CSV table of C-alpha atoms and ligand atoms in Angstrom, one decimal:
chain,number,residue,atom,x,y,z
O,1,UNK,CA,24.1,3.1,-5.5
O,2,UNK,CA,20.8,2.2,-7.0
O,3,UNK,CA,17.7,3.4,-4.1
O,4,UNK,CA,16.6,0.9,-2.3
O,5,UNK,CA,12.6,0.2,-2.3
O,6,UNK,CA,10.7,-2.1,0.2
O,7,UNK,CA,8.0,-3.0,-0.6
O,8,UNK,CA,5.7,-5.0,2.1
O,9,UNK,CA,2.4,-7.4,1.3
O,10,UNK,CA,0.6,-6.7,4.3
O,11,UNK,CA,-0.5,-9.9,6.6
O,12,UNK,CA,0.0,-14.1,5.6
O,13,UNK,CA,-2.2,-16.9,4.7
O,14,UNK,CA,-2.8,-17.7,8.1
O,15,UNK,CA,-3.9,-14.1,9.4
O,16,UNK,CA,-7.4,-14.8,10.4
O,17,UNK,CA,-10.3,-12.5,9.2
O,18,UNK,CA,-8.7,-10.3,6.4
O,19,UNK,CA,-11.0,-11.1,3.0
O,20,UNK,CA,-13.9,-9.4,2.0
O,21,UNK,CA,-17.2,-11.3,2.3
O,22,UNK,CA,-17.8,-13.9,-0.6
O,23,UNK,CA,-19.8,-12.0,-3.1
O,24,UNK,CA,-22.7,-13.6,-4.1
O,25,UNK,CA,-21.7,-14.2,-7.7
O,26,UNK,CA,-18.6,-16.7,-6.0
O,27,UNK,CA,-16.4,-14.0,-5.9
O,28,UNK,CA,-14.0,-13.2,-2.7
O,29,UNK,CA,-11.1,-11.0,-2.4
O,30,UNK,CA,-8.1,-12.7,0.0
O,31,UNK,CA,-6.0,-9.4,1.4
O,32,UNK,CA,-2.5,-11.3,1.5
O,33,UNK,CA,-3.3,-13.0,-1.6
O,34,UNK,CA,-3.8,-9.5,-3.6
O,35,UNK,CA,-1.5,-7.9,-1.8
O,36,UNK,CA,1.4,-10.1,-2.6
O,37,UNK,CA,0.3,-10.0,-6.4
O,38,UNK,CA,0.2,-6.5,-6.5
O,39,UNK,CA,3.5,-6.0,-4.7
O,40,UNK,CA,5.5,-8.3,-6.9
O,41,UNK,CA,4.0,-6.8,-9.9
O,42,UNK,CA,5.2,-3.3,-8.3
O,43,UNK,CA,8.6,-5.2,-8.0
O,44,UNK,CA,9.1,-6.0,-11.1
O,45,UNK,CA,8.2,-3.3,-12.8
O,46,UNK,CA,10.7,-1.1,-10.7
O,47,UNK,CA,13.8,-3.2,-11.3
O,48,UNK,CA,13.1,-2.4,-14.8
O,49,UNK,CA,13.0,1.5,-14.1
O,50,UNK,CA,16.5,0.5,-12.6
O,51,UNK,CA,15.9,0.6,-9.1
O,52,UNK,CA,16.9,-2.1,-6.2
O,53,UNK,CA,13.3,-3.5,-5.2
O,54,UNK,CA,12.5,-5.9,-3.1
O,55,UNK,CA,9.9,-7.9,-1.0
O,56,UNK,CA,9.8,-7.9,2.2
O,57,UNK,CA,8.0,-10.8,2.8
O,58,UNK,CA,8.4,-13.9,0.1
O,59,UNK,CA,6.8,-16.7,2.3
O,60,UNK,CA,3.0,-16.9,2.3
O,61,UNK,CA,2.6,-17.3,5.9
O,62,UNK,CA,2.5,-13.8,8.2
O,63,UNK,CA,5.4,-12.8,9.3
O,64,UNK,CA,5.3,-11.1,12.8
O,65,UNK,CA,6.2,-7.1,12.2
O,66,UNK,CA,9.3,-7.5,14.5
O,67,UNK,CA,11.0,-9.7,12.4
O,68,UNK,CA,10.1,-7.5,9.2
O,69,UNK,CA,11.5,-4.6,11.0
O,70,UNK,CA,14.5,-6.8,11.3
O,71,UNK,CA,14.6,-7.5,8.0
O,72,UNK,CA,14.2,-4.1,6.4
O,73,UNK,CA,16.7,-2.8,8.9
O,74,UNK,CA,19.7,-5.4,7.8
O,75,UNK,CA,18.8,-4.1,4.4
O,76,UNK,CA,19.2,-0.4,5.0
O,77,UNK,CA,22.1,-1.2,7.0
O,78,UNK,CA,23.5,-2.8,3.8
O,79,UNK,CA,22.9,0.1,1.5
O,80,UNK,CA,23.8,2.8,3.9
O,81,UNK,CA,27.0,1.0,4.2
O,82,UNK,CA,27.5,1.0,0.7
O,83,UNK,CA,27.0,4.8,0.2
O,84,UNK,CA,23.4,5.0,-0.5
O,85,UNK,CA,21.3,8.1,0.8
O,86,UNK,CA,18.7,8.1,3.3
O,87,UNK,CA,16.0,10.1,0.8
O,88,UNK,CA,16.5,6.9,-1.5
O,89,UNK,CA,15.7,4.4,0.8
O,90,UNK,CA,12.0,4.0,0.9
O,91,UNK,CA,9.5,1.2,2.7
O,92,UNK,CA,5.5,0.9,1.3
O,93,UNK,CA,2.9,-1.4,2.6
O,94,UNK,CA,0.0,-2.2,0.5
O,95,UNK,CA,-2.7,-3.4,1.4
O,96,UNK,CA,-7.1,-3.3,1.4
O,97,UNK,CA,-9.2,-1.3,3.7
O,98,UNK,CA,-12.0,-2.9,5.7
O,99,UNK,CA,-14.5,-0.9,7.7
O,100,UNK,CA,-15.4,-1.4,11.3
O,101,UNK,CA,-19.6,-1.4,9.3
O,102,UNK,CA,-21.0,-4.9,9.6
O,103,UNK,CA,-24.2,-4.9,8.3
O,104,UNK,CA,-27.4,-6.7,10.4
O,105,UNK,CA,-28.0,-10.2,8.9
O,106,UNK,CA,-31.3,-9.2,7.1
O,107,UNK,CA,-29.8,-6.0,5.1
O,108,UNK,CA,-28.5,-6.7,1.7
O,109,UNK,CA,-24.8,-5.3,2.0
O,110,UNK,CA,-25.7,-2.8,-1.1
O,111,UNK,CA,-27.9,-0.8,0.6
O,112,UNK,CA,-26.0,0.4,3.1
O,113,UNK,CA,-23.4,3.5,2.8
O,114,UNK,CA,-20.6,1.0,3.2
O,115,UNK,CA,-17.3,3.3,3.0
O,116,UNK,CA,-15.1,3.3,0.1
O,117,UNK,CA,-12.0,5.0,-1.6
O,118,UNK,CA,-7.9,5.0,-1.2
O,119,UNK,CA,-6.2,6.4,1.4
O,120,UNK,CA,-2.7,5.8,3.0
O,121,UNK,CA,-0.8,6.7,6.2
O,122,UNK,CA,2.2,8.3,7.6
O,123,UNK,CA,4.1,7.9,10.7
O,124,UNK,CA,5.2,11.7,12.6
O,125,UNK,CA,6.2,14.4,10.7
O,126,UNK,CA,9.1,13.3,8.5
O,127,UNK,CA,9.6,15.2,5.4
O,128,UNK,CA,10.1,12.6,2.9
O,129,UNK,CA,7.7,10.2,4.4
O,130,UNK,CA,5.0,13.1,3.9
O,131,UNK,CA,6.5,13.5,-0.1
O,132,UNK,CA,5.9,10.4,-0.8
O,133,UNK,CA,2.8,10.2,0.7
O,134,UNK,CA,2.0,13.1,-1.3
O,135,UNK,CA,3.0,11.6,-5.1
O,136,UNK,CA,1.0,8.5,-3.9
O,137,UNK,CA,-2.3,10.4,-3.1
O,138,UNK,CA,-1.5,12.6,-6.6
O,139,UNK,CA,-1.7,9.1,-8.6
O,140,UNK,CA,-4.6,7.8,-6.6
O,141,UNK,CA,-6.6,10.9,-7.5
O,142,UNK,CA,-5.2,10.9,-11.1
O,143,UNK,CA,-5.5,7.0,-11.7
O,144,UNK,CA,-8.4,5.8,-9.9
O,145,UNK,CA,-12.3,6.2,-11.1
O,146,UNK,CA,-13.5,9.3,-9.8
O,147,UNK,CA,-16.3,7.3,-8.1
O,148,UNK,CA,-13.6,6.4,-5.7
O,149,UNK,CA,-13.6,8.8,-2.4
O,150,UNK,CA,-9.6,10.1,-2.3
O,151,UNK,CA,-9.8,10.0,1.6
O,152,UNK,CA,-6.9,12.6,3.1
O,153,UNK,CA,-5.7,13.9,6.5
O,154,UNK,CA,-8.7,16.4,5.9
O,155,UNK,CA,-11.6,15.0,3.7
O,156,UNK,CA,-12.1,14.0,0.4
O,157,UNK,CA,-9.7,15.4,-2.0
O,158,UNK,CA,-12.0,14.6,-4.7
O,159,UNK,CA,-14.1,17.9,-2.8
O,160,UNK,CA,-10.9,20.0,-2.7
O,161,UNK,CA,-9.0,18.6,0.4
O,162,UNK,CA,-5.1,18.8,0.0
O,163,UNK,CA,-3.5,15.5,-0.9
O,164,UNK,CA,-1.7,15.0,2.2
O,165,UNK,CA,-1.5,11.9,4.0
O,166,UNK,CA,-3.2,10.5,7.1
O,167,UNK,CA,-1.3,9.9,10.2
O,168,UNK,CA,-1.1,6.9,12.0
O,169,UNK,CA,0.8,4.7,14.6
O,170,UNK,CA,0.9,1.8,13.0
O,171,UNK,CA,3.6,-0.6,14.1
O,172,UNK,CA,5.3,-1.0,11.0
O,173,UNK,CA,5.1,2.5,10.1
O,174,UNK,CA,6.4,4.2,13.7
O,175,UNK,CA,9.3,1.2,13.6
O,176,UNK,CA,10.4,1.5,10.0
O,177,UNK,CA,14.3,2.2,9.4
O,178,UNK,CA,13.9,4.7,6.3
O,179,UNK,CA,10.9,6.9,4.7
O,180,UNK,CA,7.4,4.5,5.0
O,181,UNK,CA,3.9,4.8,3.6
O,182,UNK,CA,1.2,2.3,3.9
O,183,UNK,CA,-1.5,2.1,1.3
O,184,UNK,CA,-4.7,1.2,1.9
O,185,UNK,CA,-6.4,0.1,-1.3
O,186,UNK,CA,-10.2,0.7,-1.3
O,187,UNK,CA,-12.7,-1.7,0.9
O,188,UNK,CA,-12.5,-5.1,0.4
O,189,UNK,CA,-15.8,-5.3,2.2
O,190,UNK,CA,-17.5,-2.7,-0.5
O,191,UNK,CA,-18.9,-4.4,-3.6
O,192,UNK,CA,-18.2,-1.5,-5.8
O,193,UNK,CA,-14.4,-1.3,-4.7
O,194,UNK,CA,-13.9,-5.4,-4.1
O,195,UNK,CA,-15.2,-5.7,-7.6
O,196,UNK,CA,-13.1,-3.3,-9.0
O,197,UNK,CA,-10.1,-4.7,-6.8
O,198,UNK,CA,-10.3,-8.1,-8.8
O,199,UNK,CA,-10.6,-6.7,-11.7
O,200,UNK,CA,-7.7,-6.4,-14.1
O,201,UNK,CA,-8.5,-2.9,-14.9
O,202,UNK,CA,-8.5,-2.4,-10.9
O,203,UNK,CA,-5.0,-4.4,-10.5
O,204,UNK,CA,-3.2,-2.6,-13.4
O,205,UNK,CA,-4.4,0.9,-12.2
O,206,UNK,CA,-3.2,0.3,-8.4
O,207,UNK,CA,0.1,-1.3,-9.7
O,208,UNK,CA,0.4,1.8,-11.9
O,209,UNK,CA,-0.5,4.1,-9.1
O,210,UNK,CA,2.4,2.3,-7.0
O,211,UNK,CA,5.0,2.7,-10.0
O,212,UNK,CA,4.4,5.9,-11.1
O,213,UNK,CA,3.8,7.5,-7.5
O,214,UNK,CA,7.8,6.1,-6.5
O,215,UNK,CA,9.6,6.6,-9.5
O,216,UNK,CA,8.2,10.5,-9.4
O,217,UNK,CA,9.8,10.5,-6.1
O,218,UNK,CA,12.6,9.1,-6.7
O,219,UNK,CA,13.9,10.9,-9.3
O,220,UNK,CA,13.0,14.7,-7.6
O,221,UNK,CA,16.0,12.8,-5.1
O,222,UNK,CA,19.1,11.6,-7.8
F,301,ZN,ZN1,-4.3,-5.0,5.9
């Protein structure tokens, strides 16, 4: 039974807010847009390693997190059904920070400490869930420019924190029907990250991160 990978493109076309602010060389990043490219990149690039990976969401629009749960769940249903193990069933969402900072109208957005850096979340305490969370914070810190913050459950790993995930009760994440992690993906509202998020250096190196940080998993679980 091949292991089943989700892999989720956080929020739709019609989400409002969710994009950075349009940069002033034309520039702007739209979350669901790079989200989706970046998770079907992932995709493919794991059913070559030989693993069963799929979207969860294919239309553009959002679709509410109930009927993703739904979704997911007639999917691990299926595999479980079919002999699979629950360590090899696995649910990511990817997606781009945004801080609560909005800067006053006369400030030029580069002059403020706007935050930046990767970071991703876990639901409770589940072993796996915290494993994975783990190899995906070891590629982050590995992959990304060191400029980048690597933000964990207790500072910046780039300082010496462990690479252990943050916790949070994020619907998708407490409701999930296997091991979950949700990426976030530096600031969309940061120039420095944004600009390294369209760039194809910055789309390769977070598809890589994605890749690398799940097939290490997996393969500690055949
Ligand atoms: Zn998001």
């Amino acid at each position: 039974m091949l292991p089943l990978i989700i892999l989720d493109n956080g929020h739709g076309n019609n989400t409002p807010g969710k994009c950075s602010p349009l940069w002033p060389d034309g520039t702007q990043l739209l979350e669901w847009q790079w989200t989706r490219d970046i998770a079907s990149d992932v995709a493919e690039r794991l059913v070559l390693l030989g693993y069963d990976a799929r979207l969860l969401v294919t239309e553009k629009r959002d679709l509410p997190l109930t009927v993703r749960i739904r979704r997911a769940r007639e999917w691990v249903y299926e595999h479980r059904q079919r002999g699979g193990i629950a360590a090899q069933r696995i649910l990511v969402s990817i997606h781009t920070n945004a801080s609560t900072l909005t800067p006053p109208a006369d400030t030029a957005p580069s002059s403020l400490q706007m935050p930046s850096g990767w970071e991703a979340f876990i639901h409770g305490s589940d072993a796996n869930s915290l494993e994975l969370g783990r190899e995906l914070y070891l590629k982050a810190a590995e992959l990304l420019p060191r400029r980048f913050p690597i933000r964990t459950r207790s500072g910046n790993a780039r300082s010496g924190a462990p690479l252990c995930p943050k916790r949070a009760e994020f619907y998708l994440l407490a409701y999930a029907p296997c091991v979950a992690v949700l990426t976030e993906n530096l600031f969309m509202d940061n120039a420095d990250d944004c600009r390294y998020l369209l760039s194809d250096e910055g789309r390769q190196t977070i598809t890589k991160l994605h890749v690398q940080a799940i097939h290490n998993y997996m393969t500690k679980r055949l």
